[in-house]
Short mmCIF file of C-alpha atoms in Angstrom, two decimals:
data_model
loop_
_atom_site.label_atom_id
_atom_site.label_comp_id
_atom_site.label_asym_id
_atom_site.label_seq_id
_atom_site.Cartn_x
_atom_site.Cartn_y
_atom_site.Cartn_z
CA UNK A 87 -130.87 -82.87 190.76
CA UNK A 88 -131.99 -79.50 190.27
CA UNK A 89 -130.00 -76.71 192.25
CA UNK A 90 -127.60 -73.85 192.37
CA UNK A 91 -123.82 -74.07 192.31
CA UNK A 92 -121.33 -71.67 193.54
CA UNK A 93 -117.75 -72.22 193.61
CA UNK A 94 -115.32 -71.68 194.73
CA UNK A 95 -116.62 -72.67 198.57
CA UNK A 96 -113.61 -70.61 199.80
CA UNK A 97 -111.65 -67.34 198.17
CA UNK A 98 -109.14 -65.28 198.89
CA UNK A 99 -108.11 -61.81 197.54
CA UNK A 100 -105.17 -59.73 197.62
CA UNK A 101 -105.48 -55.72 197.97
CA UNK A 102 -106.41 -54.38 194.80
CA UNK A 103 -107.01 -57.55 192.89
CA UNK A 104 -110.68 -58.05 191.09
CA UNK A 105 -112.15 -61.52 191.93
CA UNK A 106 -114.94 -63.58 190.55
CA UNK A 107 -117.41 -65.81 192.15
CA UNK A 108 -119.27 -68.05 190.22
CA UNK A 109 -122.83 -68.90 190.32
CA UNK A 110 -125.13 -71.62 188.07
CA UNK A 111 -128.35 -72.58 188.20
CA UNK A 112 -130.18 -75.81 186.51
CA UNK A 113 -133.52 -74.93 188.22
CA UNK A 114 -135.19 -72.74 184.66
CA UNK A 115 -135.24 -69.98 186.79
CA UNK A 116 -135.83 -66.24 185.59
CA UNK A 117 -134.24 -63.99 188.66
CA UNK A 118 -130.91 -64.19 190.16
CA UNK A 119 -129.74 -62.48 193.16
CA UNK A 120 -126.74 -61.66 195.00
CA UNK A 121 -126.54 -61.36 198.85
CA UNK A 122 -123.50 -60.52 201.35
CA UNK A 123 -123.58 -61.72 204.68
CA UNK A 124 -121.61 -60.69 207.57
CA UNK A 125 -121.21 -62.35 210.82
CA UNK A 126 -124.35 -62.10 213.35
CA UNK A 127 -126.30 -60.42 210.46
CA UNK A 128 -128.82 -60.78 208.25
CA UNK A 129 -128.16 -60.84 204.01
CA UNK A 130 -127.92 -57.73 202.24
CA UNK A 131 -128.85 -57.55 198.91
CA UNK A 132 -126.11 -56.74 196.42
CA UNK A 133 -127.31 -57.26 192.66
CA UNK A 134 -130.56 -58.70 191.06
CA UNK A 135 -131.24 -59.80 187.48
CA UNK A 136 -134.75 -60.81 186.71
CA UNK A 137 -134.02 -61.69 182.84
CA UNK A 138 -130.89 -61.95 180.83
CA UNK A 139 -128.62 -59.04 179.90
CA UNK A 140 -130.90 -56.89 182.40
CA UNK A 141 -129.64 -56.31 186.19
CA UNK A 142 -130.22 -53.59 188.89
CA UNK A 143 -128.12 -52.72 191.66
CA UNK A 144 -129.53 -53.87 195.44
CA UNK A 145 -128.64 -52.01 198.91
CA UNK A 146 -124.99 -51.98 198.92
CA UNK A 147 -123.88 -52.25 194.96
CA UNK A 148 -121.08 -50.26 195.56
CA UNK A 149 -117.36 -52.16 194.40
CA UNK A 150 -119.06 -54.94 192.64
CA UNK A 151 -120.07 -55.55 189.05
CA UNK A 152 -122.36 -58.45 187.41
CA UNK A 153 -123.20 -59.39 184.17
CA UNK A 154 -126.02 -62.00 182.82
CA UNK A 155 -125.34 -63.38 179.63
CA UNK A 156 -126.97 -66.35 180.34
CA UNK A 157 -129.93 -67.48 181.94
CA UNK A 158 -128.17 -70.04 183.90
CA UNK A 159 -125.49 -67.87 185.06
CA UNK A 160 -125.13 -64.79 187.28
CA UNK A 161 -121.12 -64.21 188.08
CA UNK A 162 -120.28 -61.58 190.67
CA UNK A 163 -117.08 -59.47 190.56
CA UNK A 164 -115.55 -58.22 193.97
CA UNK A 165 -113.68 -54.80 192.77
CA UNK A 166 -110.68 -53.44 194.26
CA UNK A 167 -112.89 -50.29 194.83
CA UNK A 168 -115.01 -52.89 197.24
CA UNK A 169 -112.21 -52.06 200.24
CA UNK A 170 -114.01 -54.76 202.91
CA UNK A 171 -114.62 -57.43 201.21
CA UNK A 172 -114.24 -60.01 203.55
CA UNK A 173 -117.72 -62.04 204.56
CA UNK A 174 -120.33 -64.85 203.32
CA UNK A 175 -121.68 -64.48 199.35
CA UNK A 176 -125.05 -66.10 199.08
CA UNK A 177 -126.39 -66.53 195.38
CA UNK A 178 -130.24 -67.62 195.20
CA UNK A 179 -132.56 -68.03 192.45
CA UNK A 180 -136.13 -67.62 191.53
CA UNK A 181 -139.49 -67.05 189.54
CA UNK A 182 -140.13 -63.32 189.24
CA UNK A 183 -143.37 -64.08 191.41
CA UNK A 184 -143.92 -64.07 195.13
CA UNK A 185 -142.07 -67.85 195.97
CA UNK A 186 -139.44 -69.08 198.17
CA UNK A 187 -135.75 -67.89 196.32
CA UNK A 188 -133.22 -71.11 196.32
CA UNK A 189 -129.81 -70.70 197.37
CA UNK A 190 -126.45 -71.92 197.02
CA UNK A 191 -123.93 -72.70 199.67
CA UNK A 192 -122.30 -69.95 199.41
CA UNK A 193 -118.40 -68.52 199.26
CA UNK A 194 -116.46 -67.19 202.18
CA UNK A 195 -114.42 -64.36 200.66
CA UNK A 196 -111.01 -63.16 202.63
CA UNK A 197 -108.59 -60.66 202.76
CA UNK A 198 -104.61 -62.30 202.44
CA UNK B 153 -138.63 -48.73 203.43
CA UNK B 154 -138.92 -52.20 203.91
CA UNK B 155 -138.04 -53.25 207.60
CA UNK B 156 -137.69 -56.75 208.56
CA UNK B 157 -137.27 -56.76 212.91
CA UNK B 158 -136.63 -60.13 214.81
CA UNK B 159 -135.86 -59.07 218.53
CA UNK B 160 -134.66 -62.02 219.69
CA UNK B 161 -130.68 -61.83 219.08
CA UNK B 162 -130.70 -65.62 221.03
CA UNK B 163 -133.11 -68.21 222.26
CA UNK B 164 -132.81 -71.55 224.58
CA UNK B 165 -135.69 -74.02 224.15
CA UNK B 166 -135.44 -77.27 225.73
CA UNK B 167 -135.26 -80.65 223.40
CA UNK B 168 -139.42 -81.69 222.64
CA UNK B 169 -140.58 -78.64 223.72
CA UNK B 170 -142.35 -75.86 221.56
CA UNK B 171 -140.69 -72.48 220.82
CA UNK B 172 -142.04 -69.23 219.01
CA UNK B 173 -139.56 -66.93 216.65
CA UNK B 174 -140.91 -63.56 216.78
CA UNK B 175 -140.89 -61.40 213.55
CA UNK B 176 -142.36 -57.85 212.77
CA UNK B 177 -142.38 -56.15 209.38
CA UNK B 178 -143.08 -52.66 208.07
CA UNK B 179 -144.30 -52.25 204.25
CA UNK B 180 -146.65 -49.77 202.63
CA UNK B 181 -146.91 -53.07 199.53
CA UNK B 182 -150.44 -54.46 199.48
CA UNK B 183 -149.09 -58.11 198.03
CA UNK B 184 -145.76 -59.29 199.80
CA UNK B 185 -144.59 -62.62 201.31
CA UNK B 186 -142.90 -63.45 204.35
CA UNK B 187 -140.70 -66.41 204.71
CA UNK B 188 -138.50 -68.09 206.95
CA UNK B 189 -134.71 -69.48 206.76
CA UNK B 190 -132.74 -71.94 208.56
CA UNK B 191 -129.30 -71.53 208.37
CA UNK B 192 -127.15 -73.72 209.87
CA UNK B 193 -123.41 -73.21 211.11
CA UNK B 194 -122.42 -74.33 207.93
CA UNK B 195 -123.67 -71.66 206.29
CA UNK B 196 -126.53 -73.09 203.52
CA UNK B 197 -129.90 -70.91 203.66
CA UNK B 198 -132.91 -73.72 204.18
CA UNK B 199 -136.21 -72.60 203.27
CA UNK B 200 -138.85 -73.72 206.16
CA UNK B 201 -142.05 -72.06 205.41
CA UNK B 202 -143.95 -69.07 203.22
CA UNK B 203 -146.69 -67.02 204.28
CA UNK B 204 -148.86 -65.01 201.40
CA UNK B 205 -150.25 -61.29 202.20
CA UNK B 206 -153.61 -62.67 201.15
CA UNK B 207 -153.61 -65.85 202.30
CA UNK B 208 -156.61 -66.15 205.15
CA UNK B 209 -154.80 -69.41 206.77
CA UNK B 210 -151.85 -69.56 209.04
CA UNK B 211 -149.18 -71.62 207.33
CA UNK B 212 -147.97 -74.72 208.05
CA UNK B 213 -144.98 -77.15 207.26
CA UNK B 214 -144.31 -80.34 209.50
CA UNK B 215 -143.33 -78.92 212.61
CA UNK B 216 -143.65 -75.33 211.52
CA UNK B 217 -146.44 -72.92 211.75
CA UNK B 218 -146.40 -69.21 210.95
CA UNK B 219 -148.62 -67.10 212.99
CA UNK B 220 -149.75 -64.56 210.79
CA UNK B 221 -150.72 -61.53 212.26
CA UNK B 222 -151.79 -58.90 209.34
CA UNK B 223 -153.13 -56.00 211.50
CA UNK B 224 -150.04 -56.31 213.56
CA UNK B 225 -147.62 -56.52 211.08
CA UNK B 226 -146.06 -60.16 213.00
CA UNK B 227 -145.25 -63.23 211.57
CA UNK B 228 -144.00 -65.33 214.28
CA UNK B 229 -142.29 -69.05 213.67
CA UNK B 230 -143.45 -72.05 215.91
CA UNK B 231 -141.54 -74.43 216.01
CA UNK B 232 -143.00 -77.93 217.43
CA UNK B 233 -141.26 -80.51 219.22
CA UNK B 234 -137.54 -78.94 218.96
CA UNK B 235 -134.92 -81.42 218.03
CA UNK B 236 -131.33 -80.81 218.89
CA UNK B 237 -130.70 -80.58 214.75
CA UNK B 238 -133.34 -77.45 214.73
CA UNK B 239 -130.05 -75.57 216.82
CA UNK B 240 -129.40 -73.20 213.81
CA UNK B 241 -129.44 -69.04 213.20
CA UNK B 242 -133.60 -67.98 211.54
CA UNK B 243 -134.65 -65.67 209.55
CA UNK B 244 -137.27 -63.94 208.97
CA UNK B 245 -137.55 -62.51 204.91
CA UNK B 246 -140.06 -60.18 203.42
CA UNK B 247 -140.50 -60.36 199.82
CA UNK B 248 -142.23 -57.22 197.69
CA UNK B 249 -144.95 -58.04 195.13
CA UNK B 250 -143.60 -54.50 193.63
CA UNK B 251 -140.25 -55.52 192.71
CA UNK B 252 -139.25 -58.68 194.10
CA UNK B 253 -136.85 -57.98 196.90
CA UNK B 254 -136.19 -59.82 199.50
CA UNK B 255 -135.03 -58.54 202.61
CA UNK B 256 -134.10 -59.79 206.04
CA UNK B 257 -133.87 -59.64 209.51
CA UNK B 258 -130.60 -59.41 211.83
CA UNK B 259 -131.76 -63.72 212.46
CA UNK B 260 -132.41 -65.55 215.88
CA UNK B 261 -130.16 -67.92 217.26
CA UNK B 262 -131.91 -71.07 218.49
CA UNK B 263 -129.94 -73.20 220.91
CA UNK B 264 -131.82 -76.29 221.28
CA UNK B 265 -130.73 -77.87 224.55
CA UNK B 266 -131.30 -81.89 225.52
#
């Protein structure tokens, strides 16, 4: 079945330690976007990619870093410089046309 | 800027009765799309229906129907015949035709009751 994968479901990051959150997708799909979610709120956008090797930042870029080397891949980095961290990553998919974006199940990112 | 504004923070509708999700949007973007998201409390974003900029027709999916006001700037989800599995967090999305974007409202939470 088509879809989008994230993994891991759940991840936890000591203070100034990088992490990496994975997201695939099987679906053919051109764009890629990142979204943060924190509780009672809506998604923010973090980084989108609508080809490969080619990304721009979204409304709160700031202490993360992606990179798209592949079409089927779009992994996001949580920085050390990204000081609260803690909430929902959403990773969606989509044609670079006005359509529905996919998503994934998302990772819940903590603090230890 | 883009401004996605769903005023309901909460909403009780009782089980097989009808219920309307209000959602107002602000964007200077001649083609855009407005959609709608279930999320559940376990987190997964389900898409439930997509309205069009041009599109003359309200939309319609099952027991949801997006009432598409254009000169208002509203584009309210009805939900039909709530079921205790439509209790869930809804969101109202605006995508740009410009650059692709989508952004969101804060989200209603439906409490279906039986």
């Amino acid at each position: 079945d088509g879809g989008i994968t994230q993994s891991p479901k759940y991840l936890f990051r000591k203070e100034g330690q990088n992490v990496t959150l994975s997201c695939e997708q099987n679906l053919n799909h051109d764009a890629m976007y990142w979204y943060r979610q924190d509780p009672g709120q809506g998604l923010r956008l973090i980084y989108y990619s609508q080809i490969v090797n080619d990304f721009q930042k979204g409304d709160i870029a700031e202490g993360y870093s992606v990179s798209r080397e592949k079409k089927e891949s779009f992994p996001l980095t949580v920085t050390s410089a990204q000081k609260n961290p803690t909430a929902f990553y959403l990773c969606a998919s989509s044609m670079p046309v006005v359509q529905p974006q996919h998503f994934g199940d998302g990772t819940r990112l903590s603090i230890l | 800027a883009q401004k996605i504004t769903q005023t309901q923070p909460g909403m009780f509708v009782q089980e097989k009765e009808a219920v309307t999700l209000d959602c107002t949007y602000d964007t200077s973007d001649q083609s855009y799309g407005l959609f709608w998201y279930k999320q559940p409390s376990s987190g997964e974003m389900i898409f439930l229906i997509y309205q069009g900029s041009y599109d003359e027709q309200n939309a319609t999916e099952g027991r949801y129907s997006l009432n598409f006001q254009k000169a208002r700037k509203s584009a309210n989800l009805v939900i039909s015949a709530s079921q205790l599995g439509d209790s869930a967090m809804y969101f109202c999305a605006m995508l740009r035709g410009s650059n692709y974007k989508l952004t969101f409202g804060k989200g209603t939470l439906l409490t279906v009751n039986p």
